[in-house]
mmCIF file of C-alpha atoms in Angstrom:
data_model
loop_
_atom_site.group_PDB
_atom_site.id
_atom_site.type_symbol
_atom_site.label_atom_id
_atom_site.label_comp_id
_atom_site.label_asym_id
_atom_site.label_seq_id
_atom_site.Cartn_x
_atom_site.Cartn_y
_atom_site.Cartn_z
ATOM 1 C CA UNK A 200 9.076 -26.608 7.617
ATOM 2 C CA UNK A 201 6.576 -27.991 5.122
ATOM 3 C CA UNK A 202 5.379 -25.995 2.137
ATOM 4 C CA UNK A 203 1.949 -25.694 3.731
ATOM 5 C CA UNK A 204 3.488 -24.338 6.923
ATOM 6 C CA UNK A 205 5.452 -21.769 4.909
ATOM 7 C CA UNK A 206 2.221 -20.627 3.317
ATOM 8 C CA UNK A 207 0.691 -20.186 6.745
ATOM 9 C CA UNK A 208 3.626 -18.140 7.983
ATOM 10 C CA UNK A 209 3.434 -15.792 5.004
ATOM 11 C CA UNK A 210 0.111 -14.266 6.059
ATOM 12 C CA UNK A 211 -0.246 -10.558 6.699
ATOM 13 C CA UNK A 212 -0.469 -10.063 10.514
ATOM 14 C CA UNK A 213 -3.988 -9.981 11.876
ATOM 15 C CA UNK A 214 -5.631 -11.102 8.654
ATOM 16 C CA UNK A 215 -7.005 -14.502 7.754
ATOM 17 C CA UNK A 216 -5.837 -14.660 4.170
ATOM 18 C CA UNK A 217 -6.445 -18.367 3.866
ATOM 19 C CA UNK A 218 -9.746 -19.948 4.822
ATOM 20 C CA UNK A 219 -8.087 -23.308 4.308
ATOM 21 C CA UNK A 220 -5.448 -22.521 6.925
ATOM 22 C CA UNK A 221 -8.095 -21.228 9.294
ATOM 23 C CA UNK A 222 -10.103 -24.433 8.929
ATOM 24 C CA UNK A 223 -6.956 -26.539 9.343
ATOM 25 C CA UNK A 224 -6.153 -24.885 12.668
ATOM 26 C CA UNK A 225 -9.691 -25.333 13.982
ATOM 27 C CA UNK A 226 -9.712 -28.967 12.862
ATOM 28 C CA UNK A 227 -6.375 -29.499 14.573
ATOM 29 C CA UNK A 228 -7.747 -27.930 17.731
ATOM 30 C CA UNK A 229 -10.735 -30.282 17.683
ATOM 31 C CA UNK A 230 -8.486 -33.305 17.222
ATOM 32 C CA UNK A 231 -6.169 -32.264 20.053
ATOM 33 C CA UNK A 232 -9.171 -31.629 22.294
ATOM 34 C CA UNK A 233 -10.531 -35.083 21.558
ATOM 35 C CA UNK A 234 -7.173 -36.712 22.273
ATOM 36 C CA UNK A 235 -5.996 -34.930 25.418
ATOM 37 C CA UNK A 236 -8.835 -32.671 26.607
ATOM 38 C CA UNK A 237 -8.935 -28.949 27.195
ATOM 39 C CA UNK A 238 -6.596 -28.730 30.188
ATOM 40 C CA UNK A 239 -3.766 -30.573 28.439
ATOM 41 C CA UNK A 240 -4.288 -28.881 25.084
ATOM 42 C CA UNK A 241 -1.505 -26.499 24.034
ATOM 43 C CA UNK A 242 -1.057 -24.014 21.227
ATOM 44 C CA UNK A 243 2.151 -25.883 20.347
ATOM 45 C CA UNK A 244 0.220 -29.109 19.781
ATOM 46 C CA UNK A 245 -2.360 -27.354 17.612
ATOM 47 C CA UNK A 246 0.343 -25.616 15.565
ATOM 48 C CA UNK A 247 2.235 -28.847 14.969
ATOM 49 C CA UNK A 248 -0.846 -30.756 13.887
ATOM 50 C CA UNK A 249 -2.050 -27.937 11.606
ATOM 51 C CA UNK A 250 1.364 -27.274 10.090
ATOM 52 C CA UNK A 251 1.227 -23.693 11.317
ATOM 53 C CA UNK A 252 3.425 -21.498 13.452
ATOM 54 C CA UNK A 253 2.444 -20.424 16.947
ATOM 55 C CA UNK A 254 2.689 -16.792 15.859
ATOM 56 C CA UNK A 255 0.089 -17.389 13.189
ATOM 57 C CA UNK A 256 -2.341 -18.791 15.727
ATOM 58 C CA UNK A 257 -1.737 -15.994 18.210
ATOM 59 C CA UNK A 258 -2.420 -13.416 15.494
ATOM 60 C CA UNK A 259 -5.909 -14.813 15.127
ATOM 61 C CA UNK A 260 -6.768 -15.939 18.667
ATOM 62 C CA UNK A 261 -5.619 -14.363 21.954
ATOM 63 C CA UNK A 262 -5.561 -17.614 23.949
ATOM 64 C CA UNK A 263 -6.055 -21.355 23.764
ATOM 65 C CA UNK A 264 -9.525 -20.844 25.262
ATOM 66 C CA UNK A 265 -10.458 -18.659 22.290
ATOM 67 C CA UNK A 266 -9.226 -21.309 19.843
ATOM 68 C CA UNK A 267 -11.133 -24.036 21.677
ATOM 69 C CA UNK A 268 -14.316 -21.966 21.752
ATOM 70 C CA UNK A 269 -14.281 -21.307 18.005
ATOM 71 C CA UNK A 270 -13.383 -24.922 17.293
ATOM 72 C CA UNK A 271 -16.363 -26.025 19.352
ATOM 73 C CA UNK A 272 -18.871 -23.501 18.011
ATOM 74 C CA UNK A 273 -17.790 -23.836 14.381
ATOM 75 C CA UNK A 274 -18.407 -27.557 14.605
ATOM 76 C CA UNK A 275 -22.026 -26.838 15.528
ATOM 77 C CA UNK A 276 -22.324 -23.572 13.600
ATOM 78 C CA UNK A 277 -25.305 -24.854 11.664
ATOM 79 C CA UNK A 278 -27.705 -24.570 14.555
ATOM 80 C CA UNK A 279 -30.217 -27.344 14.964
ATOM 81 C CA UNK A 280 -33.504 -25.571 15.527
ATOM 82 C CA UNK A 281 -35.355 -27.788 17.940
ATOM 83 C CA UNK A 282 -38.083 -29.567 16.086
ATOM 84 C CA UNK A 283 -41.722 -28.700 16.601
ATOM 85 C CA UNK A 284 -43.153 -31.966 17.873
ATOM 86 C CA UNK A 285 -46.625 -30.489 18.267
ATOM 87 C CA UNK A 286 -46.529 -30.154 22.054
ATOM 88 C CA UNK A 287 -44.453 -28.336 24.652
ATOM 89 C CA UNK A 288 -43.787 -31.620 26.435
ATOM 90 C CA UNK A 289 -42.433 -33.225 23.273
ATOM 91 C CA UNK A 290 -40.385 -30.167 22.365
ATOM 92 C CA UNK A 291 -38.779 -29.991 25.803
ATOM 93 C CA UNK A 292 -38.007 -33.699 25.945
ATOM 94 C CA UNK A 293 -36.363 -33.472 22.518
ATOM 95 C CA UNK A 294 -34.412 -30.420 23.700
ATOM 96 C CA UNK A 295 -33.128 -32.193 26.790
ATOM 97 C CA UNK A 296 -32.227 -35.340 24.869
ATOM 98 C CA UNK A 297 -30.087 -33.322 22.472
ATOM 99 C CA UNK A 298 -28.478 -31.021 25.028
ATOM 100 C CA UNK A 299 -27.833 -33.744 27.617
ATOM 101 C CA UNK A 300 -26.175 -36.009 25.059
ATOM 102 C CA UNK A 301 -23.839 -33.156 24.103
ATOM 103 C CA UNK A 302 -22.867 -32.454 27.696
ATOM 104 C CA UNK A 303 -22.189 -36.120 28.374
ATOM 105 C CA UNK A 304 -19.821 -36.413 25.414
ATOM 106 C CA UNK A 305 -16.423 -34.988 24.602
ATOM 107 C CA UNK A 306 -17.945 -31.595 23.924
ATOM 108 C CA UNK A 307 -19.039 -31.530 27.537
ATOM 109 C CA UNK A 308 -15.467 -31.985 28.730
ATOM 110 C CA UNK A 309 -14.403 -29.042 26.588
ATOM 111 C CA UNK A 310 -17.313 -26.944 27.823
ATOM 112 C CA UNK A 311 -16.460 -27.540 31.468
ATOM 113 C CA UNK A 312 -12.922 -26.290 30.785
ATOM 114 C CA UNK A 313 -14.214 -23.222 28.964
ATOM 115 C CA UNK A 314 -16.682 -22.467 31.744
ATOM 116 C CA UNK A 315 -13.826 -22.568 34.244
ATOM 117 C CA UNK A 316 -11.749 -20.303 32.015
ATOM 118 C CA UNK A 317 -14.625 -17.820 31.839
ATOM 119 C CA UNK A 318 -14.474 -17.434 35.618
ATOM 120 C CA UNK A 319 -10.860 -16.293 35.387
ATOM 121 C CA UNK A 320 -10.883 -14.187 32.226
ATOM 122 C CA UNK A 321 -13.624 -11.522 31.972
ATOM 123 C CA UNK A 322 -12.882 -10.788 28.301
ATOM 124 C CA UNK A 323 -13.159 -14.455 27.381
ATOM 125 C CA UNK A 324 -16.305 -14.724 29.517
ATOM 126 C CA UNK A 325 -17.995 -12.047 27.409
ATOM 127 C CA UNK A 326 -17.033 -13.844 24.203
ATOM 128 C CA UNK A 327 -18.195 -17.185 25.611
ATOM 129 C CA UNK A 328 -21.552 -15.668 26.484
ATOM 130 C CA UNK A 329 -21.905 -13.898 23.119
ATOM 131 C CA UNK A 330 -21.004 -16.793 20.853
ATOM 132 C CA UNK A 331 -22.162 -19.808 22.828
ATOM 133 C CA UNK A 332 -24.523 -19.144 25.739
ATOM 134 C CA UNK A 333 -26.781 -16.390 24.363
ATOM 135 C CA UNK A 334 -27.590 -18.004 20.957
ATOM 136 C CA UNK A 335 -28.470 -21.307 22.601
ATOM 137 C CA UNK A 336 -30.598 -19.670 25.246
ATOM 138 C CA UNK A 337 -32.477 -17.812 22.512
ATOM 139 C CA UNK A 338 -33.241 -21.131 20.807
ATOM 140 C CA UNK A 339 -34.753 -22.336 24.078
ATOM 141 C CA UNK A 340 -36.824 -19.156 24.447
ATOM 142 C CA UNK A 341 -38.141 -19.688 20.911
ATOM 143 C CA UNK A 342 -39.139 -23.226 21.861
ATOM 144 C CA UNK A 343 -40.978 -21.943 24.935
ATOM 145 C CA UNK A 344 -42.725 -19.252 22.883
ATOM 146 C CA UNK A 345 -44.347 -22.020 20.872
ATOM 147 C CA UNK A 346 -45.779 -23.295 24.147
ATOM 148 C CA UNK A 347 -47.449 -19.929 24.744
ATOM 149 C CA UNK A 348 -48.781 -19.858 21.180
ATOM 150 C CA UNK A 349 -50.360 -23.296 21.675
ATOM 151 C CA UNK A 350 -51.885 -22.277 25.010
ATOM 152 C CA UNK A 351 -49.643 -24.666 26.952
ATOM 153 C CA UNK A 352 -48.047 -21.869 28.976
ATOM 154 C CA UNK A 353 -49.720 -18.805 30.447
ATOM 155 C CA UNK A 354 -49.428 -15.748 28.164
ATOM 156 C CA UNK A 355 -47.643 -13.759 30.873
ATOM 157 C CA UNK A 356 -44.988 -16.413 31.514
ATOM 158 C CA UNK A 357 -41.558 -14.795 31.824
ATOM 159 C CA UNK A 358 -39.734 -16.877 29.250
ATOM 160 C CA UNK A 359 -36.324 -15.352 29.968
ATOM 161 C CA UNK A 360 -36.555 -16.398 33.605
ATOM 162 C CA UNK A 361 -37.976 -19.808 32.704
ATOM 163 C CA UNK A 362 -35.085 -20.382 30.291
ATOM 164 C CA UNK A 363 -32.653 -19.342 33.034
ATOM 165 C CA UNK A 364 -34.222 -21.880 35.402
ATOM 166 C CA UNK A 365 -33.874 -24.641 32.817
ATOM 167 C CA UNK A 366 -30.276 -23.682 32.124
ATOM 168 C CA UNK A 367 -29.553 -23.408 35.829
ATOM 169 C CA UNK A 368 -30.788 -26.934 36.521
ATOM 170 C CA UNK A 369 -28.880 -28.349 33.572
ATOM 171 C CA UNK A 370 -25.579 -26.597 34.264
ATOM 172 C CA UNK A 371 -25.770 -27.213 38.010
ATOM 173 C CA UNK A 372 -25.823 -30.956 37.448
ATOM 174 C CA UNK A 373 -23.290 -30.690 34.661
ATOM 175 C CA UNK A 374 -20.699 -28.680 36.585
ATOM 176 C CA UNK A 375 -21.338 -29.087 40.305
ATOM 177 C CA UNK A 376 -23.665 -31.858 41.399
ATOM 178 C CA UNK A 377 -22.846 -35.558 40.952
ATOM 179 C CA UNK A 378 -26.184 -36.667 39.532
ATOM 180 C CA UNK A 379 -26.936 -37.875 36.001
ATOM 181 C CA UNK A 380 -28.194 -35.813 33.113
ATOM 182 C CA UNK A 381 -30.682 -38.431 32.028
ATOM 183 C CA UNK A 382 -34.210 -38.957 30.816
ATOM 184 C CA UNK A 383 -35.622 -39.195 34.343
ATOM 185 C CA UNK A 384 -34.197 -35.776 35.245
ATOM 186 C CA UNK A 385 -35.522 -34.288 32.003
ATOM 187 C CA UNK A 386 -39.013 -35.633 32.644
ATOM 188 C CA UNK A 387 -39.081 -34.186 36.167
ATOM 189 C CA UNK A 388 -38.154 -30.744 34.837
ATOM 190 C CA UNK A 389 -40.784 -30.978 32.093
ATOM 191 C CA UNK A 390 -43.415 -32.060 34.611
ATOM 192 C CA UNK A 391 -42.741 -28.978 36.731
ATOM 193 C CA UNK A 392 -42.898 -26.688 33.695
ATOM 194 C CA UNK A 393 -46.212 -28.127 32.544
ATOM 195 C CA UNK A 394 -47.687 -27.386 35.968
ATOM 196 C CA UNK A 395 -47.232 -23.668 35.254
ATOM 197 C CA UNK A 396 -50.184 -23.875 32.894
ATOM 198 C CA UNK A 397 -52.403 -25.956 35.169
ATOM 199 C CA UNK A 398 -51.784 -23.604 38.111
ATOM 200 C CA UNK A 399 -52.228 -20.385 36.111
#
């Protein structure tokens, strides 16, 4: 066992006494995810790459899904507030460009595995919603609120429901329907949203 691994094993149970070790484990998890994907990822592989013991990892995370979730969210912990382009149409197109590109990449593969895990593990599902889904939905609601402030959406628009509809369309194609998450799809969604104002 390396000296670094011995340091990791010396931690008091349940406490993260070394931020460096914590970061090393999350970095190892990201690297394993990139190499083999979520389904093939194991705690053993993470421990070996990080120079940590399995017991250390299990003290801090209850499952590989929990490790993967924190590895994913910590990588994007500095949230990118969607830029104010000056119009709802521009804001939404920028939102879709950013979110679609993420779902098409390696992060998307991880997310699909975590979404499947959330269907099987209610406790993990709550954590997934709290740390990943809810904050990102709130960013979208904030974007839509700017549309109301500019007069581009009716004042009584239910933004929570509208955000759910946007998420529903995006995740349906991402998880279930074999159609691309592309610019054409984004523009069709934006066109429908903009009609809410013209028909109000």
